[in-house]
Each structure stands twice: as structure tokens, then as C-alpha cells.
Short mmCIF file of C-alpha atoms and ligand atoms in Angstrom, two decimals:
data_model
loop_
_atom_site.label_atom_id
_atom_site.label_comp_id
_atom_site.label_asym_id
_atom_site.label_seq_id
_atom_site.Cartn_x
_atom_site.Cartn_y
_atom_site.Cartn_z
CA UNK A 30 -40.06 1.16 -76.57
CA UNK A 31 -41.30 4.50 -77.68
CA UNK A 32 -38.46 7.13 -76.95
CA UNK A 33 -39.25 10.76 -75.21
CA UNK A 34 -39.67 13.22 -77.94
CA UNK A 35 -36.15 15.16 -78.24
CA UNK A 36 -34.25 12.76 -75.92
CA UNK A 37 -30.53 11.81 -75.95
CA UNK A 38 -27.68 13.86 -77.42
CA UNK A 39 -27.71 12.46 -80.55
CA UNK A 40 -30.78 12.36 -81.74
CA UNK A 41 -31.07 15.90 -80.13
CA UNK A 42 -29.57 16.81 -83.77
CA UNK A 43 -31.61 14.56 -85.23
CA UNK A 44 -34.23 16.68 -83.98
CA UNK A 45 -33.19 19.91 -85.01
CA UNK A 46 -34.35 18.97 -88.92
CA UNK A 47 -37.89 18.42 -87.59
CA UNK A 48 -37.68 20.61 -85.01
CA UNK A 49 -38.16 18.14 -82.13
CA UNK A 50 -34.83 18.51 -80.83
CA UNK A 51 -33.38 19.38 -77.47
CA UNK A 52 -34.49 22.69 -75.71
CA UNK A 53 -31.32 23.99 -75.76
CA UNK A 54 -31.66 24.18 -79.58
CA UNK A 55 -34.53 25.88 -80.02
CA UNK A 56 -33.96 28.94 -77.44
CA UNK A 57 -32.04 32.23 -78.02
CA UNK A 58 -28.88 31.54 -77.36
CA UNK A 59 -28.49 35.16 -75.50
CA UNK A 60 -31.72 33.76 -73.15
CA UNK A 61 -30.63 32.36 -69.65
CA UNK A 62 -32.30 28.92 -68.84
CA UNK A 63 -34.41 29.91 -65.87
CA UNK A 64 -33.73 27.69 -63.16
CA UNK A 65 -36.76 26.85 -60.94
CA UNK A 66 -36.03 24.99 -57.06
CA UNK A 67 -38.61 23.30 -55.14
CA UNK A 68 -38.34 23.07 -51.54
CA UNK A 69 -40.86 20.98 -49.78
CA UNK A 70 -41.21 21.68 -46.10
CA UNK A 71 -43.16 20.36 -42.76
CA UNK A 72 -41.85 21.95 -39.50
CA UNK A 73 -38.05 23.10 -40.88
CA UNK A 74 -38.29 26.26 -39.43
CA UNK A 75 -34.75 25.49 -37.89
CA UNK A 76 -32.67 23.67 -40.72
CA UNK A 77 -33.83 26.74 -43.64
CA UNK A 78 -31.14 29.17 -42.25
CA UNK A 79 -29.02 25.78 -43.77
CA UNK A 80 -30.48 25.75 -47.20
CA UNK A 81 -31.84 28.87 -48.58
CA UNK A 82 -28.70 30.95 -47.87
CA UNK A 83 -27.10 28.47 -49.88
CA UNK A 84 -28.88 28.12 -52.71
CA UNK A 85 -27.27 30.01 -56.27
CA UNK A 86 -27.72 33.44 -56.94
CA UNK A 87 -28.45 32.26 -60.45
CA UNK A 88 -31.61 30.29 -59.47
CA UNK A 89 -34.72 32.12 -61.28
CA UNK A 90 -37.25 31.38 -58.36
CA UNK A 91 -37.36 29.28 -55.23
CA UNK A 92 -40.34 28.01 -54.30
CA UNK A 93 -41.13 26.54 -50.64
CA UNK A 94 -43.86 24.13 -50.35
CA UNK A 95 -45.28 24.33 -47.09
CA UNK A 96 -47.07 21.55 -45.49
CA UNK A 97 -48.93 23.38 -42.90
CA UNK A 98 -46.46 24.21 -40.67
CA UNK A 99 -46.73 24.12 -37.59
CA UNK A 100 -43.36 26.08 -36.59
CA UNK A 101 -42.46 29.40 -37.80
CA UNK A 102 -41.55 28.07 -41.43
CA UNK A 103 -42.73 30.18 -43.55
CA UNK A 104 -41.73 33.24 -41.59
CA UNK A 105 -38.37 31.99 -41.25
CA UNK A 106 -37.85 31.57 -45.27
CA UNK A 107 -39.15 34.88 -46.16
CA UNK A 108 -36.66 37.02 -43.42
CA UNK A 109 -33.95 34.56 -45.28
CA UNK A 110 -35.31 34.73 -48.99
CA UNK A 111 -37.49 37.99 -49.14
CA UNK A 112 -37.87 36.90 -52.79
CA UNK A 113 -38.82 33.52 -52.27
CA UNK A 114 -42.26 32.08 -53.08
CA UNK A 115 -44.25 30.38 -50.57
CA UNK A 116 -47.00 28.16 -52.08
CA UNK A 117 -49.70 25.91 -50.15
CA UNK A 118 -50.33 22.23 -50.55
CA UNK A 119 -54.23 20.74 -51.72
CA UNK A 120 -53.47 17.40 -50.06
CA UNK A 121 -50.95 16.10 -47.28
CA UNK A 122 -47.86 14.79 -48.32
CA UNK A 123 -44.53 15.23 -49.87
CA UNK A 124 -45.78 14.52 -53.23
CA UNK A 125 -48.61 16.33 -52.94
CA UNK A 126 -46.06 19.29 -52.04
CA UNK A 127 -43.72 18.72 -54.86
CA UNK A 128 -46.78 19.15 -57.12
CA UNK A 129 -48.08 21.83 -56.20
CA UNK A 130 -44.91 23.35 -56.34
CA UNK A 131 -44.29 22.50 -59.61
CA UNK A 132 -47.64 23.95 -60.46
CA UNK A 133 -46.18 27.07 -59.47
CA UNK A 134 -43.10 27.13 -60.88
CA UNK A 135 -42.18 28.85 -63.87
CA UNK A 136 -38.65 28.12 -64.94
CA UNK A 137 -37.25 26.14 -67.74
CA UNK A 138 -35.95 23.81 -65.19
CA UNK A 139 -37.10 22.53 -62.14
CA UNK A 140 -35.00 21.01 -59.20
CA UNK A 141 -35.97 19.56 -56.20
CA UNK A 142 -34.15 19.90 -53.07
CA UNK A 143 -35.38 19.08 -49.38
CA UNK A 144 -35.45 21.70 -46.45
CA UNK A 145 -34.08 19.45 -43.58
CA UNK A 146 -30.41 20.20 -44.87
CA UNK A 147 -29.35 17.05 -45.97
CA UNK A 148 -29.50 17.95 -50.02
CA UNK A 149 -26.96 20.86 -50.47
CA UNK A 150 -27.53 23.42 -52.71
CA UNK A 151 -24.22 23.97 -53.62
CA UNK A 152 -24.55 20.87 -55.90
CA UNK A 153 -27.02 22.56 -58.06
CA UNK A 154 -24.69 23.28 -60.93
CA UNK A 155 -23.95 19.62 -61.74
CA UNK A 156 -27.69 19.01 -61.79
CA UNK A 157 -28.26 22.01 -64.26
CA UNK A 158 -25.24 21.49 -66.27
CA UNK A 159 -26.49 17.71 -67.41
CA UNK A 160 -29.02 18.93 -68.49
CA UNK A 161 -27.54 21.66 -70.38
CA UNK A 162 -25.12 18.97 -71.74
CA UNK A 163 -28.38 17.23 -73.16
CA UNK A 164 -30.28 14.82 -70.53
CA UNK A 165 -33.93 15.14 -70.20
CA UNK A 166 -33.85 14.28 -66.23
CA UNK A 167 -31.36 14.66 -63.49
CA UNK A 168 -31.56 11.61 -60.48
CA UNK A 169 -29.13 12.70 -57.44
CA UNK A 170 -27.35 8.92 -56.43
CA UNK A 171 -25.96 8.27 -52.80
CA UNK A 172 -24.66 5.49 -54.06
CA UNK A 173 -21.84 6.65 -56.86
CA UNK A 174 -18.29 7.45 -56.74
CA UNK A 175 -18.46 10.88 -54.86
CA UNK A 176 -21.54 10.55 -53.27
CA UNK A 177 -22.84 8.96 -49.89
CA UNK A 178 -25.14 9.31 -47.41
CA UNK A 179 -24.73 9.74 -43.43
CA UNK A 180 -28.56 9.85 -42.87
CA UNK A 181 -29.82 6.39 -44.43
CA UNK A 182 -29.72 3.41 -41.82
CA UNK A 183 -28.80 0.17 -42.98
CA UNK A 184 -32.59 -1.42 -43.49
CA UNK A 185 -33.55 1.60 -45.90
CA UNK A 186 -30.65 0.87 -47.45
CA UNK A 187 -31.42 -3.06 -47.92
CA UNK A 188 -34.99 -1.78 -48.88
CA UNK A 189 -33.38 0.82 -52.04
CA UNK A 190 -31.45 -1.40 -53.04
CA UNK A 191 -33.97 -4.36 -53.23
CA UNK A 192 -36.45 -1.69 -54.67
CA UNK A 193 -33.84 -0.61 -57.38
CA UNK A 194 -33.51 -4.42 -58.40
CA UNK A 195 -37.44 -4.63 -59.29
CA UNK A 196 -37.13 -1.23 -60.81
CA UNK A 197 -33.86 -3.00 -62.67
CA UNK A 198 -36.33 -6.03 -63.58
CA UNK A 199 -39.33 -4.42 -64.23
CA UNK A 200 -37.87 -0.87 -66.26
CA UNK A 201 -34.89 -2.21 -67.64
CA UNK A 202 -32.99 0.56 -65.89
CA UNK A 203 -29.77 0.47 -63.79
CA UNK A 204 -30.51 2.68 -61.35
CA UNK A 205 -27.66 3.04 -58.29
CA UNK A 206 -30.30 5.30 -56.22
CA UNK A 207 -34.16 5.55 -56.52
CA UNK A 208 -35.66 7.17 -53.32
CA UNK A 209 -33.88 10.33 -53.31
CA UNK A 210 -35.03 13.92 -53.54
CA UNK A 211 -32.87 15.73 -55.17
CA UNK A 212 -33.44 16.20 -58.96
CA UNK A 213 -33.82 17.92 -61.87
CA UNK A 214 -35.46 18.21 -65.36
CA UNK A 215 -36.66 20.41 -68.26
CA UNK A 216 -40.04 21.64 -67.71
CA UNK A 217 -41.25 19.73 -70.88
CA UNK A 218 -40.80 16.55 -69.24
CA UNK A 219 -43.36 17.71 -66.61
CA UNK A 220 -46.41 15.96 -68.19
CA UNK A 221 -44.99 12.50 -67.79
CA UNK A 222 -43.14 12.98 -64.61
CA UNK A 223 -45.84 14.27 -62.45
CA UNK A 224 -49.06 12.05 -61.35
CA UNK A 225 -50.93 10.52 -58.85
CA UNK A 226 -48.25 9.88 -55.53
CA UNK A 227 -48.70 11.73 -52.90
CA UNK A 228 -46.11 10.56 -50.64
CA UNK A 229 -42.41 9.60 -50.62
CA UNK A 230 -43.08 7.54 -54.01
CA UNK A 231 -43.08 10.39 -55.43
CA UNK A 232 -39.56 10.01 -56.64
CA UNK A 233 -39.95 6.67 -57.62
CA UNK A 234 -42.42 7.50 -59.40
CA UNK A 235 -40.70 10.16 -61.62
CA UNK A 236 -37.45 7.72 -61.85
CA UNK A 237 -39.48 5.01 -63.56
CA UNK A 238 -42.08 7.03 -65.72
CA UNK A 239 -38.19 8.50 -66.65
CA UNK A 240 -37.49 5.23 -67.94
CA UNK A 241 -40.66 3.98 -68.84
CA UNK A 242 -40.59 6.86 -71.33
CA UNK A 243 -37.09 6.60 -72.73
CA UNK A 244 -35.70 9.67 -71.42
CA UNK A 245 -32.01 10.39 -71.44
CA UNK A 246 -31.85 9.99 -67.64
CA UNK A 247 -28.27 11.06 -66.13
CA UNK A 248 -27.25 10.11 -62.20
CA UNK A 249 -25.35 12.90 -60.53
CA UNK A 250 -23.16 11.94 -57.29
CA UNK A 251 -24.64 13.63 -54.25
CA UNK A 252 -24.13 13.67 -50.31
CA UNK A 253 -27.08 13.14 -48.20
CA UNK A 254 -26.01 14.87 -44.88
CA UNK A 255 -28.42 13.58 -41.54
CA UNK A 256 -31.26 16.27 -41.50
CA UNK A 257 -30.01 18.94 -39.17
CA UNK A 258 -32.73 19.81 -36.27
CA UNK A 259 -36.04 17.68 -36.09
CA UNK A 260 -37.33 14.50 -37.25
CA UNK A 261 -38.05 12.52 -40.41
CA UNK A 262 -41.22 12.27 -41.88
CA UNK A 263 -40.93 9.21 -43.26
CA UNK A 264 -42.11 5.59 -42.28
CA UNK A 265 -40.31 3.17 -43.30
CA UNK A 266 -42.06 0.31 -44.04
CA UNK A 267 -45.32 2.10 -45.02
CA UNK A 268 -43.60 4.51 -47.04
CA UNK A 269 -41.64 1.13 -48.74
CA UNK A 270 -44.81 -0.42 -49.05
CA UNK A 271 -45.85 2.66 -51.06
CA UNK A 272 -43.10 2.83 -53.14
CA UNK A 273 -43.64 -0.93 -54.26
CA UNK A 274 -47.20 -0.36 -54.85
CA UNK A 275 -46.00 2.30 -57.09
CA UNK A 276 -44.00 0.28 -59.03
CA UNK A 277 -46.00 -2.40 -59.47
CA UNK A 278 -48.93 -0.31 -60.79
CA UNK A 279 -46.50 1.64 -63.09
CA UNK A 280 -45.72 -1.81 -64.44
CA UNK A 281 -48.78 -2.39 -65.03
CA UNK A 282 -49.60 0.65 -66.88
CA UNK A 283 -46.38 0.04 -69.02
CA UNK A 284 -47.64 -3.41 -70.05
CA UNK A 285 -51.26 -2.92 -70.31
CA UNK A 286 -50.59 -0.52 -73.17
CA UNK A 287 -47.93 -2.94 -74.91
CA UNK A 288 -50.56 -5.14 -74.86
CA UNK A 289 -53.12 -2.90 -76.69
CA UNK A 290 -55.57 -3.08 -73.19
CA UNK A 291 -56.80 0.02 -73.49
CA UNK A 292 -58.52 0.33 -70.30
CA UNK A 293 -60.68 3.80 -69.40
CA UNK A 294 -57.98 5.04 -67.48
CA UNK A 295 -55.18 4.37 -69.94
CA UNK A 296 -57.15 5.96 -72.64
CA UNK A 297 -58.14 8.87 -70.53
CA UNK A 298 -55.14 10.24 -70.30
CA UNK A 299 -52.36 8.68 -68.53
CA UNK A 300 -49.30 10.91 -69.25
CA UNK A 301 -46.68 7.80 -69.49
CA UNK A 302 -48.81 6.00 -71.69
CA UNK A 303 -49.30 9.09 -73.73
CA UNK A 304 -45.78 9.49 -73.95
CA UNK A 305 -45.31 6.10 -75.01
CA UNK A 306 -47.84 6.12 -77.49
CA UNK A 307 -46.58 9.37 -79.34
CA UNK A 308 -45.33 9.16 -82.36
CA UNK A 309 -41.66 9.02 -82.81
CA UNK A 310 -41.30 12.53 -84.12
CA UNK A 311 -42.89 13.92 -80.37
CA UNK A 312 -46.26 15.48 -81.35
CA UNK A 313 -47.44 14.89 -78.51
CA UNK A 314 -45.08 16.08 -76.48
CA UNK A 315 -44.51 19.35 -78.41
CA UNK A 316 -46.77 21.59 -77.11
CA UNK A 317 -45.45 21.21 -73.79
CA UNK A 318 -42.19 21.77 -74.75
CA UNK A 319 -43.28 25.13 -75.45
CA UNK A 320 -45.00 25.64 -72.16
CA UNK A 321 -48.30 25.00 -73.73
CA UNK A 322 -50.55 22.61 -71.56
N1 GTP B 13 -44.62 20.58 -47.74
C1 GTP B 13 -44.37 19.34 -47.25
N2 GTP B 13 -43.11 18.94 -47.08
C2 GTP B 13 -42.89 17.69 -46.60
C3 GTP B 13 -43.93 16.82 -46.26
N3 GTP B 13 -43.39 15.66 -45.81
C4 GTP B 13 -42.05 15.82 -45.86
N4 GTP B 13 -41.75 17.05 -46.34
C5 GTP B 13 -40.45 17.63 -46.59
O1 GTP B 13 -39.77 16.77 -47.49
C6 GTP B 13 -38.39 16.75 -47.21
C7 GTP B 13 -37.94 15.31 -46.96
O2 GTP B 13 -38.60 14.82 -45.79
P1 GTP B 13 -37.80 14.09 -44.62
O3 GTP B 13 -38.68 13.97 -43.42
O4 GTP B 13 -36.49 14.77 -44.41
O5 GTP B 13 -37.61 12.67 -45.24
P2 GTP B 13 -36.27 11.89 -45.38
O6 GTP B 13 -35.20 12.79 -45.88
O7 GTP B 13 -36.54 10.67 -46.16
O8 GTP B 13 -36.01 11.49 -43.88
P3 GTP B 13 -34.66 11.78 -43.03
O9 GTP B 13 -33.59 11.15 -43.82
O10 GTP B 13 -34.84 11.13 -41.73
O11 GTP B 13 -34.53 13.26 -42.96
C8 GTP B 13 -38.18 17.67 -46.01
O12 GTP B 13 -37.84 18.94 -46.47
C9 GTP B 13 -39.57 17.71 -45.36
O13 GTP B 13 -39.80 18.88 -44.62
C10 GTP B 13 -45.28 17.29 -46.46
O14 GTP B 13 -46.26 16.59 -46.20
N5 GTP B 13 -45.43 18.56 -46.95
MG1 MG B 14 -34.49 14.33 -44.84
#
């Protein structure tokens, strides 16, 4: 398999003869890595005095994604964040959110965090220092030494974890978490992250196309606290059954372009299979390391 242009901490040296290698290598070292966050939010007018507050000083930009509130959300986060940026949503969903916001977003890195108070901010700093130490993406896991979760009942736990074994047999990967929200990666990773899930796959999504791709993926212990005031947005089983579907058709992708079936949507553009079809020194990729689309 193809690797991500500029992934891993080796060959991020590797890199630095042709130039390919990690970020960190080719900024001014006197430059701070701007830190972008992503809050996507439906109706958390009550659980944002819980989560902006507490997000870093250090954090370039936040952006909240609002769903079309029908609270006082967006009031609420500018009287807590007067800085903050409040950006709308094309299509319904949590995907859809997360996209637009990073659209919007303008930092080096992007994180994701969710607005119900069950992702705390304060665990930022891990996120943004494995990827200083050299990872191309960040996964939160409930399910590592340090983590956990108090707001997962037991059948969406059966259902991650039987998820995260077709993940294991269709990607290869060893994933101990897959439907989480918070996470983090460089902004040149953007292209193959991002794509057509509107909903909760969303993550999924980004976790596979993360392997798919060969990116030096790094799981961070986090605490999922039970969402403060309100209710969850999710649905189980149809949001399961959207997850799998994503899968599947990732798989799909994956092995349609292993198998040189180069079918009009493959060949029109599909970021993974771009990214697994660039040439081992990144061209493809390079452009949008430097922020060029
Ligand atoms: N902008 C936007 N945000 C959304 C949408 N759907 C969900 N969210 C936000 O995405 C985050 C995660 O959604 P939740 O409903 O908490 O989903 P969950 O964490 O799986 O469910 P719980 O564990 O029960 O809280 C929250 O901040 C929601 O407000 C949407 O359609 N648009
Ligand atoms: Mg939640």
C-alpha cells in the first residue's frame, strides 16, 4: 500500500532530502502551529458554558458549527467566546457540520471536539502534541488505558466494537475506538480525510481513509463524560447502519483501485484513491501541504 506523502517519524527525515517531509520541518521554527477547533452544535445552548470556557488560550480559532439551532446557541457562544466563529451548515447533519467547518478553518491543525460536554477540552494538548511529535492524525479512544466512557450504553458498545473488527478485517488497522469525535490532524491531510458522509460516519470515515492511506495514525486516551443537558442526536441502529455502509463502500473504493477498475468516479477524483495512487515521493499531496487546493 501506497504510504501518505510525509508520514511516520522516520521517513519524516527521509523526507526532508526531497522535501516531502513532516510539516514540522518545513515551517519557521519561531512560527506557532495554529491550532484550529471545530465544534459542531444542534440545540447546546446549555452544555457551551461547559466547553468553550474550557478550551486553551493557545487555540488559533474556534469555530462552532451550527445546525440550525433552534435554542439560543449561537448567542450563547458568542457572550462566552466573543472571538469565536460561528459558521452555517449547506446540508443537515454532523458531517455535513464538521465540513463546513473545516471549510472555514484556517489553522495548521484542526481538532474536533463536540458541544454536549462530553469531549473535554482540557485534553487538547495530547492531541496537538502527537502530532507535533510526528503523526499525521490524532483518533481520541474510550477504550485505552486512561480513557473511558460514562455516556456509551452497552449495545453501542457491542456495535464499535463489532464495527472496529470489520474495520480490523477490511483496513488492516487495530483500532481500540472508531466512532468517536474527538480528533485531530494537520491540515494537509484534509483532502483525503474529508468526503461524502454526512452523518455520524463521519468519523469512520476519516479513521479508515486514515488507514486506507497509510497515515501515521496515533490513539490518544480520552474520557467521554454523558452529554450534560439535552438529548443525543444519534440513532443507533440507523446511524450503525450508516457507518457499515461506509465501510463497506470505502472497501470498495480501496480495492477497486488495487484492481486497476478505474471506474468514472474513481478516476474523477476520489481523494483516497488519489492518495493512494501518488507517487511515493507525495506530489500529489504537496500542494496541499502548502495550503494550496
Ligand atoms: N451543527 C450540527 N451539529 C450536530 C448535528 N448533529 C449532532 N451535532 C453535534 O454533534 C455533537 C455530537 O452529537 P451527540 O448528539 O452528542 O451525539 P453522541 O455524542 O453520539 O450522543 P450522546 O452520547 O448521547 O451525547 C454534539 O455537539 C451535537 O450538538 C448537526 O446536524 N449539526
Ligand atoms: Mg454527545
Amino acid at each position: 500500500m501506497r504510504r501518505f506523502a510525509g508520514s511516520g517519524l522516520g521517513p519524516a527525515s527521509n523526507g526532508s532530502a526531497n522535501g516531502n517531509g513532516h510539516p514540522l520541518e518545513r515551517r519557521d521554527p519561531a512560527r506557532t502551529v495554529r491550532v484550529s477547533v471545530i465544534v459542531p452544535a444542534l440545540n447546546e445552548a446549555s452544555n457551551l458554558p461547559h466547553v468553550l470556557p474550557r478550551i486553551p488560550p493557545w487555540v488559533h480559532e474556534v469555530i462552532l458549527v451550527d445546525g440550525g439551532s433552534a435554542d439560543r446557541t449561537v448567542e450563547v457562544a458568542r457572550a462566552l467566546l466573543p472571538q469565536v466563529r460561528v459558521v452555517a451548515q449547506e446540508r443537515p447533519g454532523k458531517g455535513a457540520a464538521l465540513q463546513a467547518g473545516f471549510r472555514a478553518s484556517t489553522g495548521d491543525i484542526i481538532a474536533t471536539l463536540d458541544a454536549d460536554g462530553s469531549t473535554d477540552p482540557a485534553e487538547l494538548p495530547a492531541f496537538v502534541g502527537c502530532l507535533l511529535a510526528g503523526a499525521d492524525f490524532v483518533k481520541g479512544t474510550r477504550f485505552m488505558q486512561g480513557g473511558g466512557t460514562e455516556d456509551m450504553g452497552a449495545v453501542r458498545q457491542g456495535g464499535n466494537w463489532v464495527l472496529r473488527q470489520l474495520v480490523r478485517v477490511a483496513f488492516g488497522g487495530r483500532y481500540s475506538d472508531l466512532c468517536y469525535g474527538y480528533n485531530a490532524f494537520w491540515r494537509r491531510a484534509l483532502p483525503v480525510l474529508s468526503g461524502d458522509a454526512d452523518g455520524f460516519e463521519i468519523e469512520t470515515l476519516m479513521n479508515v481513509r486514515a488507514l486506507a492511506a497509510g497515515m501515521r495514525v496515533v490513539e490518544v486516551p480520552s474520557f467521554e463524560a454523558r452529554r450534560i443537558h439535552g438529548l443525543s442526536k444519534l440513532s443507533t441502529w440507523q446511524d450503525g447502519y450508516r457507518v457499515l455502509r461506509t465501510i463497506a463502500r470505502e472497501r470498495l473504493e480501496v480495492r477497486a483501485r488495487r484492481r486497476g477498475v478505474a471506474s468514472r468516479r474513481l478516476s474523477s477524483g476520489s481523494p483516497i484513491v488519489e492518495a493512494m495512487s501518488a507517487p511515493s515521493n507525495g506530489r500529489v499531496l504537496e500542494g496541499q501541504r502548502d495550503g494550496r487546493e
